[in-house]
XYZ file of C-alpha atoms in Angstrom:
777
model
C 113.027 -28.465 -86.719
C 109.200 -29.420 -87.602
C 107.331 -30.406 -84.540
C 104.028 -32.755 -84.552
C 100.671 -31.002 -84.297
C 97.723 -32.519 -81.638
C 94.685 -31.531 -82.003
C 91.868 -31.821 -78.911
C 88.282 -29.566 -78.788
C 89.280 -27.649 -75.178
C 91.659 -25.268 -73.942
C 91.901 -27.490 -70.759
C 92.478 -30.442 -72.251
C 95.067 -28.917 -74.799
C 97.291 -27.445 -71.456
C 96.950 -30.901 -69.384
C 98.035 -32.381 -73.065
C 100.578 -30.294 -73.530
C 102.544 -30.662 -70.196
C 102.870 -35.046 -70.809
C 103.973 -34.373 -74.786
C 106.719 -31.853 -74.514
C 108.358 -29.432 -76.486
C 108.409 -31.353 -79.511
C 104.409 -31.003 -79.768
C 102.360 -28.431 -80.072
C 98.442 -29.079 -78.609
C 96.181 -26.746 -80.358
C 91.783 -26.940 -79.443
C 89.141 -26.504 -82.066
C 86.847 -26.034 -79.399
C 84.070 -28.196 -80.333
C 82.806 -28.809 -84.044
C 84.171 -26.898 -86.680
C 81.781 -26.936 -88.990
C 77.866 -27.960 -89.198
C 74.309 -28.030 -90.748
C 73.222 -24.392 -91.719
C 70.662 -22.793 -89.578
C 69.003 -21.286 -92.334
C 67.608 -24.213 -94.489
C 67.480 -28.015 -93.979
C 70.971 -29.138 -95.632
C 69.800 -32.064 -96.757
C 69.907 -33.312 -100.125
C 67.082 -35.302 -100.077
C 66.986 -36.337 -103.696
C 70.923 -37.318 -103.550
C 71.250 -40.316 -101.061
C 70.759 -37.590 -98.145
C 74.057 -35.731 -98.685
C 74.779 -33.244 -96.072
C 75.752 -29.825 -96.706
C 78.230 -28.941 -93.859
C 79.589 -25.157 -93.757
C 81.639 -23.496 -90.974
C 80.517 -22.758 -88.135
C 80.199 -18.937 -87.224
C 82.972 -17.755 -85.112
C 85.181 -20.242 -86.191
C 87.223 -18.687 -89.351
C 89.781 -18.028 -87.009
C 90.235 -21.258 -85.487
C 90.440 -23.206 -88.658
C 92.685 -20.439 -90.460
C 95.200 -20.931 -87.292
C 94.631 -24.642 -87.702
C 95.545 -24.637 -90.908
C 98.818 -22.472 -90.483
C 99.860 -24.596 -87.879
C 99.079 -28.112 -89.810
C 101.236 -26.436 -92.849
C 104.543 -26.327 -90.805
C 103.987 -29.580 -88.838
C 105.680 -33.039 -89.275
C 102.767 -35.176 -88.008
C 98.926 -34.028 -87.602
C 97.303 -36.037 -84.236
C 93.404 -35.607 -84.054
C 92.938 -36.352 -80.390
C 89.348 -35.591 -80.049
C 86.864 -37.106 -77.479
C 86.680 -41.096 -78.091
C 83.011 -40.877 -78.915
C 81.337 -40.460 -82.276
C 81.059 -36.658 -82.110
C 84.686 -36.388 -81.629
C 85.198 -38.620 -84.881
C 83.093 -36.555 -86.673
C 85.010 -33.397 -85.858
C 88.268 -35.430 -86.559
C 86.576 -36.315 -90.327
C 85.617 -32.486 -90.684
C 89.200 -31.304 -89.801
C 90.673 -34.243 -91.800
C 88.919 -32.869 -94.892
C 89.910 -29.210 -94.050
C 93.584 -29.661 -94.047
C 93.685 -32.484 -96.757
C 96.786 -33.874 -95.767
C 95.635 -37.818 -95.200
C 99.537 -38.973 -95.021
C 100.085 -37.135 -92.107
C 97.076 -37.416 -90.543
C 96.950 -40.239 -87.105
C 93.830 -40.508 -85.125
C 94.302 -41.168 -81.125
C 91.897 -41.685 -78.364
C 92.859 -40.784 -74.922
C 90.701 -42.607 -72.574
C 91.890 -40.849 -69.697
C 94.230 -38.013 -69.760
C 97.044 -38.662 -67.846
C 101.000 -39.427 -68.374
C 100.581 -43.089 -69.381
C 97.429 -42.708 -71.239
C 98.674 -40.034 -73.383
C 101.713 -41.869 -73.811
C 100.417 -44.971 -74.500
C 97.258 -43.766 -77.310
C 100.193 -41.342 -78.865
C 101.988 -44.849 -79.928
C 99.788 -46.327 -80.945
C 98.268 -43.711 -83.429
C 94.861 -45.433 -85.829
C 92.591 -43.943 -88.308
C 89.809 -42.260 -88.242
C 86.350 -44.813 -88.136
C 84.529 -43.805 -90.906
C 82.025 -46.194 -89.485
C 81.332 -44.449 -86.539
C 81.321 -41.146 -88.522
C 78.453 -42.395 -90.742
C 76.644 -43.173 -87.547
C 77.334 -39.439 -86.672
C 76.051 -38.243 -89.665
C 73.126 -40.412 -90.442
C 71.800 -39.523 -86.602
C 72.288 -35.916 -87.678
C 70.595 -35.955 -90.514
C 67.760 -38.053 -89.445
C 67.200 -35.684 -86.319
C 67.826 -32.310 -88.872
C 65.194 -33.891 -90.996
C 63.163 -34.513 -88.189
C 63.476 -30.744 -86.449
C 63.017 -28.861 -89.731
C 60.157 -30.440 -90.968
C 57.807 -31.176 -87.580
C 58.702 -27.914 -86.301
C 57.228 -25.217 -88.445
C 54.039 -27.781 -88.445
C 53.707 -27.339 -84.607
C 54.499 -24.383 -84.277
C 51.510 -23.275 -86.148
C 49.394 -25.863 -84.643
C 49.823 -24.438 -81.196
C 50.302 -20.479 -82.555
C 48.033 -19.371 -80.171
C 49.585 -20.615 -77.030
C 52.857 -20.379 -77.911
C 53.681 -16.764 -77.476
C 57.294 -18.225 -78.443
C 59.488 -18.598 -81.692
C 60.852 -21.876 -79.949
C 58.670 -24.270 -80.365
C 60.595 -27.605 -81.705
C 60.216 -31.050 -81.998
C 63.047 -34.125 -81.996
C 63.451 -37.192 -82.346
C 64.257 -38.022 -78.356
C 63.191 -35.046 -76.730
C 59.278 -35.633 -78.498
C 59.785 -39.508 -76.944
C 60.907 -37.933 -73.542
C 58.142 -35.640 -73.753
C 55.222 -38.111 -74.471
C 56.910 -40.011 -71.322
C 56.509 -37.708 -69.145
C 52.773 -36.401 -70.329
C 51.866 -39.810 -70.179
C 53.026 -40.209 -66.741
C 50.730 -37.238 -65.928
C 47.921 -38.434 -68.026
C 48.440 -41.741 -65.433
C 48.107 -39.424 -62.189
C 45.319 -37.760 -63.194
C 42.706 -40.598 -64.217
C 44.085 -41.994 -60.912
C 41.373 -42.874 -58.365
C 42.705 -42.900 -55.016
C 41.209 -46.060 -53.001
C 41.052 -46.055 -49.147
C 42.725 -49.195 -47.253
C 43.141 -49.799 -43.881
C 45.809 -52.338 -42.138
C 45.506 -53.674 -38.861
C 49.147 -53.963 -36.629
C 49.671 -55.143 -32.650
C 52.593 -55.036 -30.422
C 53.485 -57.956 -29.217
C 55.377 -58.776 -25.843
C 57.467 -61.755 -24.497
C 57.381 -62.969 -21.349
C 61.190 -61.474 -20.782
C 59.245 -57.855 -21.704
C 60.782 -57.468 -24.994
C 58.101 -55.818 -27.750
C 58.305 -55.910 -31.497
C 55.611 -54.602 -33.976
C 53.750 -57.484 -36.641
C 51.063 -56.833 -39.076
C 47.805 -58.532 -39.694
C 48.755 -60.539 -42.608
C 45.603 -62.984 -42.994
C 42.212 -64.058 -41.794
C 40.759 -67.291 -42.074
C 43.840 -68.028 -44.726
C 42.999 -65.026 -47.053
C 45.541 -62.767 -47.389
C 45.229 -59.221 -47.022
C 45.359 -56.959 -49.756
C 44.761 -53.832 -51.085
C 41.556 -54.139 -54.042
C 43.844 -53.788 -57.191
C 41.130 -51.332 -59.229
C 38.769 -48.788 -57.613
C 36.022 -50.058 -60.213
C 36.054 -53.680 -60.922
C 34.036 -56.069 -62.568
C 31.938 -58.698 -60.766
C 33.216 -61.942 -61.757
C 36.865 -59.612 -61.057
C 35.636 -59.093 -57.441
C 34.502 -62.149 -56.699
C 37.513 -64.039 -57.819
C 39.946 -61.055 -55.549
C 37.728 -62.165 -52.902
C 37.976 -66.015 -53.042
C 41.370 -65.449 -52.602
C 42.115 -62.849 -50.708
C 40.738 -60.445 -48.518
C 39.980 -56.249 -47.968
C 39.650 -53.755 -44.900
C 38.402 -50.860 -47.562
C 36.709 -48.735 -44.876
C 36.976 -47.674 -41.049
C 33.578 -50.193 -40.136
C 35.043 -52.771 -41.681
C 38.457 -52.158 -39.667
C 37.153 -51.587 -36.448
C 35.070 -55.059 -37.003
C 38.632 -56.658 -37.389
C 40.109 -54.568 -34.701
C 37.443 -55.496 -31.939
C 37.711 -59.353 -33.109
C 41.575 -59.175 -32.454
C 41.374 -56.954 -29.090
C 39.423 -60.192 -28.151
C 42.176 -62.950 -28.113
C 44.199 -63.465 -25.710
C 45.250 -66.846 -27.027
C 48.478 -65.655 -29.170
C 51.298 -67.401 -29.877
C 54.416 -67.940 -32.684
C 53.395 -70.088 -35.444
C 56.501 -70.362 -36.742
C 59.985 -68.160 -37.681
C 62.063 -68.206 -40.846
C 65.735 -66.609 -41.021
C 66.687 -66.388 -44.289
C 70.396 -64.901 -45.204
C 70.047 -63.011 -48.418
C 72.976 -61.039 -50.329
C 73.065 -57.686 -51.876
C 75.193 -57.084 -54.605
C 77.446 -54.150 -55.190
C 76.420 -52.175 -58.267
C 78.496 -51.869 -60.972
C 80.820 -48.988 -61.956
C 78.959 -46.332 -63.397
C 77.835 -45.849 -67.412
C 76.792 -41.852 -67.694
C 73.324 -42.459 -67.775
C 74.006 -44.411 -63.814
C 76.422 -41.558 -62.930
C 73.948 -38.761 -64.030
C 70.998 -40.391 -62.385
C 72.861 -40.983 -58.711
C 74.729 -36.953 -59.177
C 70.410 -36.381 -59.204
C 69.794 -38.229 -56.604
C 72.863 -38.276 -54.439
C 74.024 -34.647 -54.497
C 71.400 -33.054 -55.956
C 73.042 -32.610 -59.328
C 71.569 -31.952 -62.367
C 72.468 -34.007 -65.152
C 74.205 -31.080 -67.072
C 75.850 -29.734 -64.217
C 77.265 -33.618 -63.432
C 78.618 -33.690 -67.199
C 80.133 -30.352 -67.432
C 81.582 -31.087 -64.048
C 82.771 -35.167 -65.053
C 84.633 -33.211 -68.216
C 86.705 -30.671 -65.807
C 87.562 -34.058 -64.314
C 88.159 -36.289 -67.086
C 90.518 -33.161 -68.966
C 92.952 -32.462 -65.883
C 92.796 -30.820 -62.461
C 96.202 -28.715 -60.958
C 97.129 -30.763 -57.526
C 99.440 -28.811 -56.349
C 103.106 -30.230 -56.773
C 101.781 -33.381 -58.742
C 100.984 -30.762 -61.718
C 97.990 -31.378 -64.000
C 96.268 -34.480 -63.679
C 93.249 -35.891 -65.651
C 91.270 -37.599 -62.619
C 88.378 -39.740 -64.050
C 88.414 -42.021 -67.634
C 86.235 -40.541 -70.204
C 82.555 -39.910 -68.987
C 80.718 -40.758 -72.176
C 80.113 -44.485 -72.102
C 77.635 -47.302 -71.445
C 80.436 -49.680 -70.616
C 80.697 -51.068 -67.453
C 83.782 -52.923 -68.829
C 86.774 -52.139 -66.535
C 90.701 -52.847 -68.021
C 92.764 -55.715 -66.265
C 95.292 -52.977 -65.243
C 93.001 -51.681 -63.261
C 91.445 -54.428 -61.435
C 95.023 -55.474 -59.967
C 95.296 -51.884 -58.940
C 91.425 -52.120 -57.402
C 91.759 -55.454 -55.700
C 95.163 -54.580 -54.220
C 93.776 -51.331 -52.900
C 90.741 -53.437 -51.395
C 93.318 -55.692 -49.848
C 95.317 -53.558 -47.841
C 92.425 -50.969 -47.114
C 89.430 -53.604 -46.082
C 91.145 -57.065 -45.739
C 90.455 -60.184 -47.488
C 87.031 -61.229 -46.261
C 85.896 -57.890 -48.216
C 87.911 -59.472 -51.882
C 86.023 -61.896 -54.238
C 88.154 -64.598 -55.248
C 87.780 -63.415 -58.463
C 87.022 -59.981 -59.787
C 83.320 -59.153 -60.385
C 81.839 -59.046 -64.004
C 79.199 -56.471 -64.751
C 79.304 -57.296 -68.745
C 75.845 -57.969 -70.000
C 75.803 -60.625 -72.061
C 73.717 -59.006 -75.056
C 75.858 -55.755 -75.393
C 73.979 -55.095 -78.973
C 73.366 -51.707 -77.377
C 76.841 -51.310 -75.795
C 79.434 -48.704 -76.732
C 82.058 -51.403 -75.642
C 84.952 -48.639 -76.917
C 85.130 -47.483 -73.525
C 86.015 -48.461 -69.964
C 83.449 -47.650 -67.724
C 83.478 -44.462 -65.476
C 86.333 -44.596 -62.859
C 89.835 -42.843 -61.478
C 92.213 -42.704 -63.375
C 94.987 -43.100 -60.345
C 93.863 -44.593 -56.510
C 96.892 -42.607 -55.633
C 94.249 -39.812 -56.131
C 91.828 -40.676 -53.456
C 88.956 -38.432 -52.005
C 91.203 -37.105 -49.311
C 94.222 -36.404 -51.677
C 91.967 -34.374 -53.649
C 89.943 -32.372 -51.883
C 92.275 -29.246 -51.003
C 92.590 -28.690 -54.812
C 88.363 -29.786 -55.936
C 85.869 -26.888 -55.531
C 82.836 -28.421 -53.620
C 80.557 -29.854 -56.410
C 83.792 -31.112 -58.366
C 84.788 -32.736 -54.892
C 81.508 -34.525 -54.101
C 81.300 -35.818 -57.935
C 84.667 -37.470 -57.611
C 84.069 -39.069 -54.491
C 81.141 -40.482 -55.697
C 82.548 -41.947 -58.734
C 85.695 -43.055 -56.372
C 83.435 -45.061 -53.824
C 81.453 -46.479 -56.929
C 85.005 -47.542 -58.099
C 86.233 -49.512 -55.613
C 82.219 -50.620 -53.828
C 81.890 -52.506 -57.504
C 84.898 -54.910 -56.705
C 83.815 -55.805 -53.208
C 82.087 -58.735 -51.546
C 78.239 -58.433 -51.189
C 76.475 -57.497 -47.908
C 75.144 -59.831 -46.192
C 71.904 -59.409 -44.754
C 70.118 -61.727 -42.217
C 65.805 -61.210 -42.761
C 63.628 -63.059 -39.783
C 60.139 -63.890 -40.504
C 57.779 -64.499 -37.583
C 54.273 -65.513 -37.853
C 51.844 -65.040 -34.683
C 48.994 -66.730 -34.798
C 45.523 -66.672 -32.877
C 42.632 -68.380 -34.219
C 42.184 -67.527 -37.645
C 44.300 -64.289 -37.382
C 47.941 -64.655 -38.755
C 50.077 -61.591 -37.827
C 53.826 -61.243 -39.573
C 56.983 -59.444 -37.762
C 59.672 -58.426 -40.021
C 63.302 -57.573 -39.048
C 67.107 -57.691 -40.643
C 70.534 -57.339 -39.181
C 73.198 -56.783 -41.194
C 75.735 -60.150 -40.870
C 78.832 -58.565 -43.333
C 78.563 -55.124 -44.219
C 80.718 -56.240 -47.552
C 80.907 -53.006 -50.229
C 78.063 -50.686 -48.232
C 81.598 -50.210 -45.715
C 82.933 -47.903 -48.563
C 78.913 -46.826 -50.704
C 75.721 -46.957 -49.201
C 73.300 -47.362 -51.715
C 69.851 -45.100 -52.048
C 66.821 -46.582 -53.200
C 64.149 -44.631 -54.979
C 61.147 -44.450 -52.839
C 58.594 -47.018 -53.457
C 54.913 -47.236 -52.904
C 53.209 -47.841 -49.833
C 56.703 -47.553 -48.128
C 55.568 -45.656 -45.425
C 52.975 -48.254 -44.860
C 55.805 -50.937 -45.075
C 58.055 -48.864 -42.496
C 55.109 -48.619 -39.600
C 55.652 -52.513 -38.785
C 59.301 -52.998 -39.580
C 61.049 -53.809 -37.119
C 65.066 -52.838 -36.693
C 65.666 -56.036 -34.340
C 63.467 -58.956 -33.389
C 64.129 -60.048 -29.934
C 67.148 -62.638 -28.995
C 65.771 -65.976 -28.464
C 62.215 -66.295 -29.883
C 60.819 -70.431 -30.175
C 58.037 -71.503 -32.186
C 54.830 -72.610 -30.316
C 56.538 -69.575 -27.698
C 53.256 -67.793 -26.243
C 52.979 -63.864 -26.204
C 50.688 -61.292 -24.742
C 49.396 -58.323 -26.739
C 50.570 -55.191 -25.560
C 48.905 -52.807 -27.727
C 46.424 -53.206 -31.349
C 46.273 -50.265 -34.042
C 44.647 -49.529 -36.672
C 45.967 -47.129 -39.391
C 43.823 -45.545 -42.468
C 46.024 -45.081 -46.023
C 45.059 -44.292 -49.415
C 46.533 -45.877 -52.522
C 49.059 -43.567 -54.395
C 49.354 -42.690 -58.162
C 52.536 -43.594 -59.774
C 55.346 -41.003 -59.281
C 56.167 -38.147 -61.337
C 59.551 -38.114 -62.936
C 62.463 -36.691 -61.587
C 65.791 -36.095 -63.965
C 67.129 -39.120 -62.819
C 64.121 -41.394 -63.129
C 63.713 -39.761 -66.410
C 67.204 -40.655 -67.384
C 66.268 -44.222 -66.203
C 63.283 -44.719 -68.318
C 65.285 -43.583 -71.459
C 68.068 -45.733 -70.881
C 65.659 -48.929 -70.042
C 64.130 -48.122 -73.030
C 67.013 -47.992 -75.258
C 66.178 -44.510 -76.360
C 68.773 -41.921 -76.748
C 72.354 -42.248 -76.132
C 75.031 -41.078 -72.740
C 76.284 -38.465 -73.873
C 72.433 -37.018 -75.252
C 70.255 -37.669 -71.706
C 71.612 -34.470 -69.987
C 70.892 -32.054 -72.853
C 67.067 -34.119 -73.381
C 66.782 -33.479 -70.098
C 67.512 -30.042 -70.546
C 65.877 -29.237 -74.029
C 62.394 -30.137 -72.740
C 62.721 -27.317 -70.051
C 64.234 -24.551 -71.931
C 61.330 -24.947 -74.627
C 58.699 -24.730 -71.646
C 57.577 -28.010 -72.156
C 58.263 -29.258 -68.543
C 58.771 -27.611 -64.692
C 60.820 -28.690 -62.692
C 58.972 -28.888 -59.272
C 60.547 -29.391 -56.416
C 62.839 -31.946 -58.513
C 59.515 -33.558 -60.123
C 58.889 -33.375 -63.753
C 55.665 -31.472 -65.128
C 54.371 -31.196 -68.393
C 53.271 -27.104 -68.890
C 49.923 -26.808 -70.996
C 52.111 -25.991 -73.701
C 54.100 -28.774 -73.256
C 50.643 -31.190 -73.753
C 49.531 -29.144 -76.568
C 53.011 -29.844 -78.390
C 52.902 -33.473 -77.261
C 48.900 -34.027 -77.971
C 49.343 -32.890 -81.814
C 52.594 -35.327 -82.062
C 51.441 -37.843 -80.844
C 48.229 -37.656 -82.769
C 49.543 -36.796 -86.158
C 52.521 -38.694 -86.034
C 51.867 -42.026 -83.700
C 54.230 -43.982 -85.650
C 57.496 -41.755 -85.400
C 56.868 -40.286 -82.058
C 56.766 -43.324 -80.299
C 59.017 -44.977 -77.624
C 59.404 -48.264 -80.211
C 60.392 -46.231 -83.413
C 62.991 -44.248 -81.584
C 64.544 -47.130 -80.018
C 64.520 -49.059 -83.190
C 66.211 -46.282 -85.102
C 68.787 -45.380 -82.318
C 69.225 -49.508 -82.326
C 69.647 -49.031 -86.378
C 72.331 -46.018 -86.027
C 74.259 -48.404 -84.057
C 74.609 -51.223 -86.708
C 76.247 -48.044 -88.873
C 78.745 -47.947 -85.958
C 79.784 -51.296 -85.938
C 80.004 -51.579 -89.579
C 76.118 -53.828 -90.025
C 74.231 -51.079 -91.366
C 74.522 -48.658 -94.528
C 73.879 -44.681 -93.814
C 71.269 -44.554 -97.164
C 69.275 -47.542 -95.956
C 69.139 -46.442 -92.574
C 67.779 -43.044 -93.923
C 65.425 -44.920 -96.603
C 64.079 -47.222 -93.793
C 63.555 -43.435 -91.697
C 62.465 -41.247 -94.236
C 59.514 -43.283 -95.907
C 57.095 -43.649 -93.200
C 58.082 -40.191 -92.175
C 57.245 -38.375 -95.309
C 54.157 -40.265 -95.487
C 53.474 -39.153 -91.810
C 54.185 -35.468 -92.896
C 51.732 -35.875 -96.346
C 48.955 -37.039 -94.231
C 48.711 -34.285 -91.725
C 50.289 -31.381 -93.637
C 46.659 -29.961 -94.651
C 45.617 -30.657 -91.240
C 46.265 -27.091 -89.956
C 43.936 -24.275 -90.025
C 44.719 -21.435 -91.856
C 44.882 -18.139 -89.488
C 42.592 -15.642 -91.670
C 43.326 -12.110 -91.555
C 40.957 -10.429 -89.952
C 40.642 -7.021 -91.842
C 40.514 -8.410 -95.322
C 39.560 -12.211 -94.954
C 43.254 -13.439 -96.958
C 45.188 -15.707 -95.411
C 47.848 -14.837 -92.092
C 51.609 -15.829 -93.458
C 54.782 -16.376 -90.893
C 57.312 -13.951 -91.352
C 60.837 -13.276 -89.972
C 61.785 -9.962 -88.915
C 64.627 -8.040 -86.883
C 62.778 -9.027 -83.733
C 61.857 -12.526 -84.772
C 58.867 -14.179 -86.225
C 55.176 -12.017 -86.549
C 51.922 -13.014 -88.668
C 51.332 -10.628 -91.709
C 48.305 -10.856 -94.257
C 49.363 -12.308 -97.691
C 47.511 -9.909 -99.705
C 50.007 -6.996 -98.641
C 50.554 -4.276 -99.448
C 46.843 -3.428 -99.894
C 46.643 -5.247 -96.429
C 48.994 -3.964 -93.867
C 47.778 -6.095 -91.219
C 50.305 -7.860 -88.785
C 49.959 -9.231 -85.768
C 52.271 -10.002 -82.710
C 52.050 -14.324 -81.710
C 52.828 -12.459 -77.588
C 49.554 -10.944 -78.434
C 47.974 -13.985 -79.816
C 49.447 -15.912 -76.805
C 47.915 -13.308 -74.359
C 44.320 -13.360 -75.767
C 44.081 -17.231 -75.733
C 45.947 -17.923 -72.131
C 44.080 -19.843 -69.886
C 45.108 -20.906 -66.665
C 48.227 -23.571 -66.080
C 47.510 -25.825 -63.232
C 50.852 -27.319 -61.817
C 49.165 -30.161 -60.476
C 50.124 -29.604 -57.039
C 48.045 -28.104 -54.215
C 48.689 -24.377 -52.294
C 50.791 -24.849 -49.310
C 48.682 -22.158 -47.524
C 45.119 -22.882 -48.294
C 44.988 -26.185 -49.885
C 43.246 -25.169 -53.520
C 45.196 -26.110 -56.840
C 47.905 -23.984 -57.978
C 48.767 -22.184 -61.198
C 51.680 -20.868 -63.557
C 51.653 -17.102 -63.377
C 53.790 -14.339 -65.246
C 54.388 -11.265 -63.100
C 56.975 -8.731 -63.617
C 59.368 -10.304 -61.970
C 59.101 -13.597 -64.665
C 57.640 -16.754 -64.369
C 56.342 -17.987 -61.021
C 53.653 -20.455 -58.989
C 50.678 -18.799 -57.446
C 47.721 -20.031 -55.777
C 44.558 -19.796 -58.047
C 42.328 -18.028 -55.180
C 44.740 -15.200 -55.498
C 43.880 -12.398 -54.279
C 41.832 -14.213 -51.510
C 45.375 -16.664 -51.145
C 48.981 -14.689 -51.488
C 50.803 -18.006 -51.432
C 53.383 -17.818 -54.133
C 56.765 -20.388 -55.279
C 59.678 -19.191 -57.949
C 60.424 -21.982 -60.090
C 64.389 -22.963 -60.337
C 66.119 -22.718 -63.704
C 68.292 -25.934 -61.436
C 71.160 -23.735 -60.981
C 72.594 -23.000 -57.369
C 72.655 -19.390 -56.218
C 76.501 -18.671 -57.123
C 76.676 -15.841 -54.102
C 75.142 -17.940 -50.764
C 75.406 -21.222 -52.232
C 71.895 -21.555 -50.215
C 68.939 -20.223 -52.717
C 68.901 -21.243 -56.562
C 68.962 -19.275 -59.333
C 65.501 -17.703 -60.751
C 64.056 -15.738 -64.085
C 63.077 -11.970 -62.726
C 62.085 -9.375 -64.597
C 62.810 -5.629 -64.152
C 60.819 -2.859 -63.495
C 60.860 -1.905 -67.849
C 60.339 -5.586 -68.758
C 63.671 -6.541 -69.299
C 64.470 -10.313 -68.101
C 67.291 -10.430 -65.495
C 68.341 -13.545 -63.187
C 68.524 -13.213 -59.263
C 68.992 -15.361 -56.198
C 65.630 -17.176 -54.552
C 66.616 -15.758 -51.281
C 66.654 -12.097 -52.205
C 66.892 -9.217 -50.378
C 68.581 -11.575 -47.971
C 71.319 -12.041 -50.707
C 71.298 -10.192 -53.359
C 73.306 -12.033 -56.502
C 71.610 -10.491 -60.219
C 73.172 -11.210 -63.803
C 71.558 -10.168 -67.039
C 73.197 -13.212 -68.121
C 71.760 -16.602 -68.066
C 73.915 -18.490 -65.733
C 74.219 -21.903 -66.520
C 75.700 -25.080 -64.701
C 78.834 -25.120 -67.132
C 82.066 -25.007 -65.032
C 84.460 -22.556 -66.629
C 87.531 -24.544 -68.624
C 90.077 -22.350 -66.571
C 88.273 -23.902 -63.432
C 87.567 -20.357 -61.991
C 83.581 -20.348 -61.641
C 81.195 -23.010 -61.104
C 79.057 -21.581 -63.835
C 79.518 -19.681 -67.061
C 77.300 -17.146 -68.824
C 75.212 -17.495 -71.753
C 75.729 -15.080 -74.412
C 75.007 -14.161 -77.763
C 76.656 -12.294 -80.669
C 76.253 -11.779 -84.262
C 79.933 -12.486 -85.033
C 80.260 -15.757 -82.778
C 76.379 -16.523 -81.896
C 75.207 -18.194 -78.759
C 78.881 -18.721 -76.557
C 79.458 -18.732 -72.843
C 81.501 -16.606 -70.800
C 83.322 -17.080 -67.768
C 82.041 -14.060 -65.140
C 85.594 -14.425 -63.400
C 88.332 -14.771 -65.849
C 86.095 -13.997 -69.017
C 87.447 -17.415 -70.781
C 84.923 -18.375 -74.039
C 83.344 -21.516 -75.428
C 81.372 -20.671 -78.779
C 78.274 -22.350 -78.532
C 76.216 -21.213 -81.467
C 75.701 -25.221 -82.639
C 74.558 -25.307 -78.645
C 70.573 -24.491 -79.143
C 69.931 -26.261 -82.337
C 72.209 -29.851 -80.817
C 69.428 -29.455 -78.083
C 66.836 -30.447 -80.423
C 68.661 -32.855 -82.680
C 72.366 -34.051 -81.671
C 70.774 -34.485 -78.297
C 68.171 -36.688 -80.107
């Protein structure tokens, strides 16, 4: 009897789905993409409507052969690759290979549960050609940018790169620009000194509370807006407000206030405010929140979420998908799940926590929202964090608990806060005291929000009261218990963290949910950006790359152009635009920009014969060779050129030991941070790869070099922890859940792939490096 063939992407997903479908179905994984653009050439026919020339990915021949064999013996073929652009493109590639349209069906699993799988199988559809065209256009656009700009970029910074890994990308380059622009703001920022005066007042009952001097003679005390102001600007500023710029002025005001003894309450205002619950997670919000709350890198977040989506063994419950599909930018929740979560809230928290009608987070303007999927949510409230904890590793549990609590909180009532503002007057002086109390916890009963630290937050906390004494009345006299003056300095904008960078990209409409983790990872892998203490710093190489790209391609490498192209790609997916038109709109300005700059790069001249040096590719990578070969056999290593031109690369941070600047250095054990005054100061700091040590779970993995110069990876806590690996650990969970990390490997036959260090399960990743700079864009 003929069986039905179901094709999915991963072995873990295949195992879970096979359990639900039974013996009449064969479930086979494709292990990702089966076709890709060629690595050795552009692979796009620019003169023939941008026709892509896809080839079979190295190492996928056996996979395709097996799929063809199974398809020939199958009654029906169900292609169940992931329900997004990439999954749709894989589905189209498979359909083209099998060439059996009459028995091919497309099914979309929003969640890998028995009910979700059976429902999808009962409602098959066809491949969405609009979604495929959108993915193809994105792929081609990013290939053209990467293929055309990267060689130009490589020549431009050849003397400082020391590497062949330079690349440009439609979104990765804009992400780098945002980081560099922020660094420029920080560097040009001029710190301004200012002072505050605050008091401790005492009631006749002995209660005390803090208050800050808010105004003098009706003028609010404010920080000078700019370090250097035009005379007219300064006059306008002084007419409306007053500044305490230095200790002398602060001492003068302090003495005037300390001489007062007629303080009284001039006004009391109590306000009740709502704090609304956050929406259920979309992909970008999940990555940002996981980074902020549980210190999980975006790439690791997506790898763990993928595992939770595909299925986890839950003892007697068997394999169960725990969350809905994790690549989405929609906050929509199905009516069925809304009913389920409202019943849960009523039963576990009470009616007072349940809104009269469900909370709705859908955007009015949904032009940039891909609404094919729900928000990220648990598949069943039966599987509470307490229920699944013993079946999950530490990181998987923390992420699942975060998703669970956020989903429950999103359908609860707001928290109610009572804020009290007390004004205390004495002649020309007005002090203000602030205090707040929670009247009703609402959604915070299960989910406490953590906010980014804002500018001057420390100063504000100085005079904020946890509570204001009860019984205060207007015109009540107060005693001055203590008076203090405090010095402050304005602070530059904060550097981006991975979390805040993702939020910035999302707010500007740059990139898509499935690409953020790859974008953030790519700019670090290319050594354009370093992460130090969770902050992103542009390297010297990154600055130079950004300068060249922005200077020579200002109309391409900018936020507005990238966002507009993203919008046009979305229009293709929605059937509102055409593949060729969108690529024409992109390629015309890009081609003109490329022609204008291609002759600007200085030629590299042979120091022996005066002919131009050319880039050649050998078995050990790229190098420079004289174009006058064989008459002149001069060759040069790029590492030698790099070493000759290298200058100190400052991190922008200060030495913890002596206060001098810190720089990036390369030592016999790899790249690290050290003090510029070495050897006078021996301060050093390791640069983390963003992967927790798999052995001790306390340190983190760093690059090192052996005595023979071979690169390896070890724990930052060495010699207390002796973890080492010759292969780069990456935050990708094993598909069989045997390890929290995989090893990055390469072979001639397989290309780039990842391998589990425990069970040796493999994931073919030849396309991974290219997708970092192209598909991630």
